[in-house]
PDB file of C-alpha atoms in Angstrom:
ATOM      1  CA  UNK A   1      14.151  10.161  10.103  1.00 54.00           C
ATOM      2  CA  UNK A   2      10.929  11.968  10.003  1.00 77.00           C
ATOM      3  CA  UNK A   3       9.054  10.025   7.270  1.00 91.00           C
ATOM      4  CA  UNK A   4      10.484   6.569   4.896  1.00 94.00           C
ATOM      5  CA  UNK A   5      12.933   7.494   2.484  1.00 96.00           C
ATOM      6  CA  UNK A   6      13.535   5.378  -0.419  1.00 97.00           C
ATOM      7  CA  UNK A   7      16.643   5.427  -3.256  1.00 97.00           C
ATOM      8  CA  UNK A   8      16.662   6.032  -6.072  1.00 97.00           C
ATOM      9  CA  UNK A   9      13.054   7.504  -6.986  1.00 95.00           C
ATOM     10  CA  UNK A  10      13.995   7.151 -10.302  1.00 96.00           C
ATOM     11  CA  UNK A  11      15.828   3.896 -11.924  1.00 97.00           C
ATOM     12  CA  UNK A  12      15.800   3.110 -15.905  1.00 98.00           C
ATOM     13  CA  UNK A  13      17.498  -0.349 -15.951  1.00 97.00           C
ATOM     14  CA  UNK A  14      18.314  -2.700 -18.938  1.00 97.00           C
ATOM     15  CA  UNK A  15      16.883  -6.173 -19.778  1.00 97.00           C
ATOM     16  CA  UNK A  16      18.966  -8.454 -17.749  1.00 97.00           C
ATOM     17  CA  UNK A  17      21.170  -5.978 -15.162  1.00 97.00           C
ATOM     18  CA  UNK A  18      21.092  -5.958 -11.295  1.00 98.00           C
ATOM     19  CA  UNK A  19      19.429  -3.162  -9.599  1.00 98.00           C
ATOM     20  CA  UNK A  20      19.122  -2.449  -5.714  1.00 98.00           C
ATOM     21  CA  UNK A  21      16.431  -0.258  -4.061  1.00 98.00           C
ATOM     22  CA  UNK A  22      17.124   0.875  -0.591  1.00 98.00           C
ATOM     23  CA  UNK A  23      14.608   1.878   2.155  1.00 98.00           C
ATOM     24  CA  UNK A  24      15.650   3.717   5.210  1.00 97.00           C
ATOM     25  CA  UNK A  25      12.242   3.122   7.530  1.00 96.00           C
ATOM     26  CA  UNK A  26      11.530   5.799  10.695  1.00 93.00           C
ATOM     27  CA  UNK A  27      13.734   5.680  13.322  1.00 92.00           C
ATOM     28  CA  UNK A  28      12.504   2.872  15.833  1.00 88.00           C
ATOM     29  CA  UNK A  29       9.629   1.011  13.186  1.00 90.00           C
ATOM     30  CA  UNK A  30      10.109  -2.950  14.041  1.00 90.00           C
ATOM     31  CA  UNK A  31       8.460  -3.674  11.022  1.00 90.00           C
ATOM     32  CA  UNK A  32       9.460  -3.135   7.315  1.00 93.00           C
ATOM     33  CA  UNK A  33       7.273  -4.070   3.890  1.00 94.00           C
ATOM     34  CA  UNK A  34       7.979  -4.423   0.434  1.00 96.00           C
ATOM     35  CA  UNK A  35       5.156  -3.832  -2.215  1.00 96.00           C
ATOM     36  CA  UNK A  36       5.155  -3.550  -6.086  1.00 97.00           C
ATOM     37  CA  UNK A  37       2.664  -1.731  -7.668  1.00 95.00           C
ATOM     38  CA  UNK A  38       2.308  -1.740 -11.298  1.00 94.00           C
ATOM     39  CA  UNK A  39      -0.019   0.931 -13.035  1.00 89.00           C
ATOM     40  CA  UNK A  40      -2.910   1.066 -12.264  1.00 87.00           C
ATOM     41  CA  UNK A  41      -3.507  -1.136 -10.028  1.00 91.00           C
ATOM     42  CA  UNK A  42      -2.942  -1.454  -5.970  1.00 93.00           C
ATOM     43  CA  UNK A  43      -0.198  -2.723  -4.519  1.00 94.00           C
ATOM     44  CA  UNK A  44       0.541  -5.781  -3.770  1.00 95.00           C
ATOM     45  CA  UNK A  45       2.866  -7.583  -1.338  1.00 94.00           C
ATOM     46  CA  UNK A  46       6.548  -8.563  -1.707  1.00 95.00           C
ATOM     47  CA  UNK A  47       8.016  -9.178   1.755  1.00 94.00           C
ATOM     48  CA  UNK A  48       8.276  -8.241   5.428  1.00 91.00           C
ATOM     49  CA  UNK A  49      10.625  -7.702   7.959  1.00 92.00           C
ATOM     50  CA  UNK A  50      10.634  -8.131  11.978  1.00 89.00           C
ATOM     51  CA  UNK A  51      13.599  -6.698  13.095  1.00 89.00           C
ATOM     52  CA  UNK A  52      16.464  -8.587  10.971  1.00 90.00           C
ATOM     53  CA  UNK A  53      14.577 -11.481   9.705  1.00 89.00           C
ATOM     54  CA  UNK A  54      12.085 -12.109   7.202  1.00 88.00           C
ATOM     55  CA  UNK A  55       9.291 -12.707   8.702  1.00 85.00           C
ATOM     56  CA  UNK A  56       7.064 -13.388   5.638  1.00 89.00           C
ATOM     57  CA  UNK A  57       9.074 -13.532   1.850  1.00 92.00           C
ATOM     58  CA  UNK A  58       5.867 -15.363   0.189  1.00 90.00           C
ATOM     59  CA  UNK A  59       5.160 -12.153  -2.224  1.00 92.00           C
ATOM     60  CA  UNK A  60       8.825 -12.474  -4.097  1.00 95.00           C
ATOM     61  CA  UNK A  61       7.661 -13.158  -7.252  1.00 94.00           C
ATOM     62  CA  UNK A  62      10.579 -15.237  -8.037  1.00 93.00           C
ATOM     63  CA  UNK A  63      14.345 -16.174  -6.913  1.00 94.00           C
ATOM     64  CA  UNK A  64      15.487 -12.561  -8.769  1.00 97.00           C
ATOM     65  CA  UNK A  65      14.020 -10.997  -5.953  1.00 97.00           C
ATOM     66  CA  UNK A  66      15.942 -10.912  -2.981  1.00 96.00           C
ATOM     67  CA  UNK A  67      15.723  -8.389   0.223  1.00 97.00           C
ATOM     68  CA  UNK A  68      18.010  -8.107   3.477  1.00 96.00           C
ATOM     69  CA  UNK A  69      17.641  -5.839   6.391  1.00 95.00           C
ATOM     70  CA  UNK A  70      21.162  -6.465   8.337  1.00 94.00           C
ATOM     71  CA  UNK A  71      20.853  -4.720  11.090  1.00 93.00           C
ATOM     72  CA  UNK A  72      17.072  -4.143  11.667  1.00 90.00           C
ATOM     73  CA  UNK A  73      16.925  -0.764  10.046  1.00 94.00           C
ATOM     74  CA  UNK A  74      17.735  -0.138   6.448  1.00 97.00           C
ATOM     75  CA  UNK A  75      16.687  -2.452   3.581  1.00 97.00           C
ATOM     76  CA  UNK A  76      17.674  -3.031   0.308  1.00 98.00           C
ATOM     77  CA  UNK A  77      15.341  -5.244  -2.625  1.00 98.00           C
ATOM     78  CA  UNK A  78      17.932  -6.627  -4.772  1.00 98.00           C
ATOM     79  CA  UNK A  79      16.695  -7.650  -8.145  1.00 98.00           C
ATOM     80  CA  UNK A  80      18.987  -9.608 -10.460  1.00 97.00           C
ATOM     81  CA  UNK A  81      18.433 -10.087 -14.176  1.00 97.00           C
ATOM     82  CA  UNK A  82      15.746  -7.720 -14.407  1.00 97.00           C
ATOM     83  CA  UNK A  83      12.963  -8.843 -16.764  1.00 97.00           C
ATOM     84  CA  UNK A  84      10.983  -5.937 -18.641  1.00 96.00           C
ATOM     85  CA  UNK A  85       7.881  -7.327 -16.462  1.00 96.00           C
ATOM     86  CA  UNK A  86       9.645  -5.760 -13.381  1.00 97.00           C
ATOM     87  CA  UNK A  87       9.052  -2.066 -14.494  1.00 97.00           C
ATOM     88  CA  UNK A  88       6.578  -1.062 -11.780  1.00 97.00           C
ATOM     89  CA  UNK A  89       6.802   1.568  -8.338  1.00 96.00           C
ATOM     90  CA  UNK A  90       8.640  -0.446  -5.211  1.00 97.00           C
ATOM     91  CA  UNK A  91       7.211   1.128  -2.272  1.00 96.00           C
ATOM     92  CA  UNK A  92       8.389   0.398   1.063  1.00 96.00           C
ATOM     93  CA  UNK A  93       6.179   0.969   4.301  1.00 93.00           C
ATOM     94  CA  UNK A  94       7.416   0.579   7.712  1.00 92.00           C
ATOM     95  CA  UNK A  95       5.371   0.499  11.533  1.00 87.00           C
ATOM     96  CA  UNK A  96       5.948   0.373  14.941  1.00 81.00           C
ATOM     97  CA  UNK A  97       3.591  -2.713  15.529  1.00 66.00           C
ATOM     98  CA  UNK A  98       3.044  -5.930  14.735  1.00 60.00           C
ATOM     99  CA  UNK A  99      -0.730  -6.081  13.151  1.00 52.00           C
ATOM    100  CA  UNK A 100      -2.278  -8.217  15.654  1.00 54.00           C
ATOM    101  CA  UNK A 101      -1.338  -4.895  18.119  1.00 54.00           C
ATOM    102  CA  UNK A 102      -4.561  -3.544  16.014  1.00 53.00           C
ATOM    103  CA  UNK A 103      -2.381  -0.342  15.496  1.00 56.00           C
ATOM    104  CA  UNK A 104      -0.805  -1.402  12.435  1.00 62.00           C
ATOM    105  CA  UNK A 105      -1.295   1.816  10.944  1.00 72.00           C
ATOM    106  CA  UNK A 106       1.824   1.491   7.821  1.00 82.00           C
ATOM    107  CA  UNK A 107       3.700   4.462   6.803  1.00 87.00           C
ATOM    108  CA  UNK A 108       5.161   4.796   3.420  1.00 91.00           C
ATOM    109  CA  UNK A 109       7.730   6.118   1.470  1.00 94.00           C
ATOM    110  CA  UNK A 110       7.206   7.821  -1.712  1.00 93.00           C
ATOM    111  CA  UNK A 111       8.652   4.810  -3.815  1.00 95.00           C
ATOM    112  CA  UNK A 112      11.281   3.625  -6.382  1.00 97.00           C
ATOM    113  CA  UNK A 113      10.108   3.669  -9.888  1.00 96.00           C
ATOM    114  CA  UNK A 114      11.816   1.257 -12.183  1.00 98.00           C
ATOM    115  CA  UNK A 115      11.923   0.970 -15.603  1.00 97.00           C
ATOM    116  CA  UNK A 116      13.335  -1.707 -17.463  1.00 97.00           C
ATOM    117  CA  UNK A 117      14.023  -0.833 -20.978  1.00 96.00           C
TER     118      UNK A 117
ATOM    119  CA  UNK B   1      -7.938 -15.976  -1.545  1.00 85.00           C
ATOM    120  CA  UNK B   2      -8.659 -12.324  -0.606  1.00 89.00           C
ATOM    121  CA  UNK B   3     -10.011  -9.986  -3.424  1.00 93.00           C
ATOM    122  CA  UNK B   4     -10.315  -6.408  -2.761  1.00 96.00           C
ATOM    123  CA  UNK B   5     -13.026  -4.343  -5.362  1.00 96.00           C
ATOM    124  CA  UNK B   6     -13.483  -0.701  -5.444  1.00 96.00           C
ATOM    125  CA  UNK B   7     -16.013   0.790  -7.333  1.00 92.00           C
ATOM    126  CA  UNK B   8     -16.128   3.090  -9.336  1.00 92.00           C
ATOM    127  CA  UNK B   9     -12.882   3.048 -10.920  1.00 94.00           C
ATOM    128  CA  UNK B  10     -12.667   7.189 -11.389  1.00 95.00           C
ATOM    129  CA  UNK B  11     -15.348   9.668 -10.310  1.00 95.00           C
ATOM    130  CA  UNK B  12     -15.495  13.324 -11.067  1.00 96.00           C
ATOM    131  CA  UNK B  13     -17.231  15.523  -9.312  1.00 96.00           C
ATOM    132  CA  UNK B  14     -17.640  18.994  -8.742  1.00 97.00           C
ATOM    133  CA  UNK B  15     -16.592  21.016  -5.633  1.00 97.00           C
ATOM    134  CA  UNK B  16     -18.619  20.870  -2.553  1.00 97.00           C
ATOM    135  CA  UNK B  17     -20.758  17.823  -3.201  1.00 97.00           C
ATOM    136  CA  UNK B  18     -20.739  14.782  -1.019  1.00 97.00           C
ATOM    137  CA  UNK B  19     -19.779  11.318  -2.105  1.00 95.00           C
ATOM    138  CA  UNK B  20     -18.672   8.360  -1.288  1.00 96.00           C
ATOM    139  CA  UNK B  21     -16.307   5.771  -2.261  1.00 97.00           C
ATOM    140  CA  UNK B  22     -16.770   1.068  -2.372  1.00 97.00           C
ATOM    141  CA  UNK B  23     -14.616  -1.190  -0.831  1.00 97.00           C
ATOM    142  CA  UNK B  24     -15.707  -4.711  -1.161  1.00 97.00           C
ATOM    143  CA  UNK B  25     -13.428  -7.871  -0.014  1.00 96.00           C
ATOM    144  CA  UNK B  26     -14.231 -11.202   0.004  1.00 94.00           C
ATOM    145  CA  UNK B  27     -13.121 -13.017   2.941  1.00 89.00           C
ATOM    146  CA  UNK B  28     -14.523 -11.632   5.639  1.00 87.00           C
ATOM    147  CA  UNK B  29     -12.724 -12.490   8.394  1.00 86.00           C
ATOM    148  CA  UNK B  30     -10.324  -9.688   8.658  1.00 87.00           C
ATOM    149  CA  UNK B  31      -8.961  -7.727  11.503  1.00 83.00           C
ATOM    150  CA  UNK B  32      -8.932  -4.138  10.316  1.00 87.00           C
ATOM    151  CA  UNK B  33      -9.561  -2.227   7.398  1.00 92.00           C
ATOM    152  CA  UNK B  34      -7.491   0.961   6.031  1.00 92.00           C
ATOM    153  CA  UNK B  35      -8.258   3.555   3.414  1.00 95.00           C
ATOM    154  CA  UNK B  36      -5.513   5.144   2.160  1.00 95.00           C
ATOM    155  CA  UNK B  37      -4.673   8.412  -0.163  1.00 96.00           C
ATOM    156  CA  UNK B  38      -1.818   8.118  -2.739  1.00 95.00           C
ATOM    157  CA  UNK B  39      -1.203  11.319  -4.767  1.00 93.00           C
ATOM    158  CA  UNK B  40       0.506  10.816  -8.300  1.00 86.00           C
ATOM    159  CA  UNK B  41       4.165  10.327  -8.149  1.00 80.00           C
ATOM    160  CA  UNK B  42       3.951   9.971  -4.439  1.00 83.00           C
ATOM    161  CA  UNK B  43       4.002   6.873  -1.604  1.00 85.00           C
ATOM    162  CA  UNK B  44       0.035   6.001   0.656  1.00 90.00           C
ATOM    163  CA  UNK B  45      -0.853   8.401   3.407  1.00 91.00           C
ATOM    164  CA  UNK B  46      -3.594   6.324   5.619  1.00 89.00           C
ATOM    165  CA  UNK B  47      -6.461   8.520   6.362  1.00 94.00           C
ATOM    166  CA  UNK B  48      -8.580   5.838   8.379  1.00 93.00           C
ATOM    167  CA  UNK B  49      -8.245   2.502  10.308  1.00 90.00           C
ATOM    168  CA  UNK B  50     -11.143   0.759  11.235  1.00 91.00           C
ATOM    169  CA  UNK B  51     -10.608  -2.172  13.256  1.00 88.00           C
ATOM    170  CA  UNK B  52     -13.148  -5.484  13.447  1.00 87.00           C
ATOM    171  CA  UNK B  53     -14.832  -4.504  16.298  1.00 89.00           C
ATOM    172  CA  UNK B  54     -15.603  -1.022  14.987  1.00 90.00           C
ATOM    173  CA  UNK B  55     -18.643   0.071  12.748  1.00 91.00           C
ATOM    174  CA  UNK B  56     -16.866   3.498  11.739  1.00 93.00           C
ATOM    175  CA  UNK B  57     -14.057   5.820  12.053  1.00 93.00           C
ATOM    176  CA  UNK B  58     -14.067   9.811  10.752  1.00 95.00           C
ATOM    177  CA  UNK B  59     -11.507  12.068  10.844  1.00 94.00           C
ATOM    178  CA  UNK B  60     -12.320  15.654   9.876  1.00 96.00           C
ATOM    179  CA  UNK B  61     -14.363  15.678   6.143  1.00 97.00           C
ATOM    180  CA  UNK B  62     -13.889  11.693   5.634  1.00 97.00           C
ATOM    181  CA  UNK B  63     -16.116   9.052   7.732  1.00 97.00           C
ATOM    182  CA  UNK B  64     -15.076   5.279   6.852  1.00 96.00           C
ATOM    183  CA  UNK B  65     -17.902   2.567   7.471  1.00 96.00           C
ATOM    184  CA  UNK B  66     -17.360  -1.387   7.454  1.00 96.00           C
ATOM    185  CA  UNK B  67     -19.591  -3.664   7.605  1.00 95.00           C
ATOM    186  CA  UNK B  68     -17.674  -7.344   8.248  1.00 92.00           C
ATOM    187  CA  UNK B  69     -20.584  -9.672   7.655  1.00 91.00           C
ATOM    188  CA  UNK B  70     -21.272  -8.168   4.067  1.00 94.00           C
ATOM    189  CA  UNK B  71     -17.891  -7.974   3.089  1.00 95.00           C
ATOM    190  CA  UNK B  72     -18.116  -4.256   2.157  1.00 96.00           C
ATOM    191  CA  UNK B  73     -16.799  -0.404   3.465  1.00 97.00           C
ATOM    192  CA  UNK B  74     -17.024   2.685   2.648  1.00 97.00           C
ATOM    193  CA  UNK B  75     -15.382   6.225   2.384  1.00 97.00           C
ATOM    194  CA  UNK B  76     -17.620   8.864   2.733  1.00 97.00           C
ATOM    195  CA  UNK B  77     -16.148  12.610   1.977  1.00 97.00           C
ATOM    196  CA  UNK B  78     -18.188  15.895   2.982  1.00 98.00           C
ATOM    197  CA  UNK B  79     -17.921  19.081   0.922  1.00 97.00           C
ATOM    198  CA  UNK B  80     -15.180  17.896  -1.155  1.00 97.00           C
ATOM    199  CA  UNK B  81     -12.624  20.155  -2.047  1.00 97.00           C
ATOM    200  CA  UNK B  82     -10.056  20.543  -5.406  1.00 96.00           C
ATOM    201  CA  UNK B  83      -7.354  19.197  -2.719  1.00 96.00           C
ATOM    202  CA  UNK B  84      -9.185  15.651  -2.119  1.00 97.00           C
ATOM    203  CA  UNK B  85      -8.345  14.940  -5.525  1.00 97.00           C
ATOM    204  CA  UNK B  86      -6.049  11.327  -5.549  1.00 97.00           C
ATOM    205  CA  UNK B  87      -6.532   7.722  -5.624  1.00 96.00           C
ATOM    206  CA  UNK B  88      -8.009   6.193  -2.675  1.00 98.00           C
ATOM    207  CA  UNK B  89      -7.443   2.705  -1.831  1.00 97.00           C
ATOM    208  CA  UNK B  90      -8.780   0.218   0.328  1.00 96.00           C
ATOM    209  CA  UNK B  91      -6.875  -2.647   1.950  1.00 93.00           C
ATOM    210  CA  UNK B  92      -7.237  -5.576   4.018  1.00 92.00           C
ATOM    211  CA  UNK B  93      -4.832  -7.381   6.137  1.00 85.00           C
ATOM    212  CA  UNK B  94      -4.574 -11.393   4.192  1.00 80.00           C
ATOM    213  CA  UNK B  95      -2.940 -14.205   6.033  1.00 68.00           C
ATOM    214  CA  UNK B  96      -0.662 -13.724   8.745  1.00 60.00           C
ATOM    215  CA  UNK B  97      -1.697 -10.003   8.189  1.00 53.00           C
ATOM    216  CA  UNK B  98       1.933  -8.374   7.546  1.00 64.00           C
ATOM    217  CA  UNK B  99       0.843  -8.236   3.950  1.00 81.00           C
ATOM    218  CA  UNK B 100      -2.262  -6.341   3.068  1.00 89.00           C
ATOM    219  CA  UNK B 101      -4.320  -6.724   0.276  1.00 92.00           C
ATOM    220  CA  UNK B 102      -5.196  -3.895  -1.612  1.00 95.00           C
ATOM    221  CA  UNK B 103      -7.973  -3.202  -4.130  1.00 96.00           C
ATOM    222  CA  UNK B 104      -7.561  -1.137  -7.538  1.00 94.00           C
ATOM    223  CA  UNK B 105      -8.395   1.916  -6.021  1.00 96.00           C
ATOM    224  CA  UNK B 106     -10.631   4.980  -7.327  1.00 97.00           C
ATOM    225  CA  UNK B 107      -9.151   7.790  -9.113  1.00 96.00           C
ATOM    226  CA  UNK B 108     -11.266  11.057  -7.438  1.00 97.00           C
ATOM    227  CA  UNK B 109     -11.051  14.666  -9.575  1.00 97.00           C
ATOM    228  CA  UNK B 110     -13.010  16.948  -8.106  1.00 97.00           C
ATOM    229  CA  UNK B 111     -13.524  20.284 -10.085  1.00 96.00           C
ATOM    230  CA  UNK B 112     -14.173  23.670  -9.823  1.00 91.00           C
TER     231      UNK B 112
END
């Protein structure tokens, strides 16, 4: 696609449900990132993707957060028992190179905004 | 452990002036540095990418400065306009440099 589209923009969860995000990256990015940001403040790092795998997962704040990215393109952030502490914008970013390319200019979506009520 | 600052916080100013925008990190031993725009409601647009071995980047009104051994860089914006109004943000690849670190950011308004 032309930019990084992210469902739903919107999401106003209870304590305690599952929620998944998805992130559909431009067509042909390698590389896919996960960031939280809470208000007002920047964001900050969940996970990242290389293709399939998980190339770095040390920014899930905890075993609720979960992400997959199957088949190198789409990716979904699974949270389970959502905690009101988890209300904050999930942006996902994704690139054509790896950073040590020194191109590693990210692109990303406009974001998810949960709520959890 | 990286830490991003941006000062100041919010700035107001009116149409036309000049100004410029901190970034300070702590560790310097990073590989590039990125500014970035992010409009309410919306995702980051990067405006600049400085790598390590660069002193600055511009592109168009905005010139971006770093200076690794000091730990600090800067935005600088010509004749601002209504338009440039957003939250800029500084980051800095941390680690194995997938994940950057970003500061706070600075809330811009400029006026009429």
């Amino acid at each position: 696609g032309a930019g990084v589209s992210q469902t739903p923009s919107n999401k106003v969860t209870e304590k305690g449900k599952y929620v998944e995000l998805r992130c559909d990256p431009i067509s042909g990015h390698t590389a896919l990132y996960w960031y939280r940001q809470s208000l007002g403040q920047g964001p900050e790092f969940l996970i990242y993707f290389q293709g399939t795998g998980a190339a770095d997962d040390s920014g899930l704040p905890n075993d609720r957060f979960f992400a997959v990215r199957p088949e190198g393109s789409v990716s979904t952030l699974k949270i389970q028992r959502t905690e009101r502490g988890d209300s904050a914008v999930y942006l996902c970013a994704s690139s054509t190179d790896r950073w040590d390319s020194g191109a590693n200019v990210l692109t990303f979506g406009a974001g998810s905004r949960l709520t959890v009520l | 452990k990286q830490e991003v600052t941006q000062i100041p916080a919010a700035l107001s100013v009116p149409e036309g002036e000049n100004l410029v925008l901190n970034c300070s990190f702590t560790d310097s031993a990073i590989y590039n540095l990125q500014w970035f725009r992010q409009d309410p409601g919306k995702g980051l647009t990067s405006l600049l990418l400085i790598q390590s071995s660069q002193r600055e980047q511009t592109s168009g009104r905005l010139n971006a400065s770093l200076d690794k051994s000091s730990g600090r860089s800067t935005l600088y914006i010509a004749a601002s306009q209504p338009g440039d109004s957003a939250t800029y943000l500084c980051a800095v690849p941390t680690g194995t440099a997938s994940k950057l670190t970003f500061g706070t950011g600075t809330r811009l308004q400029v006026t009429l």
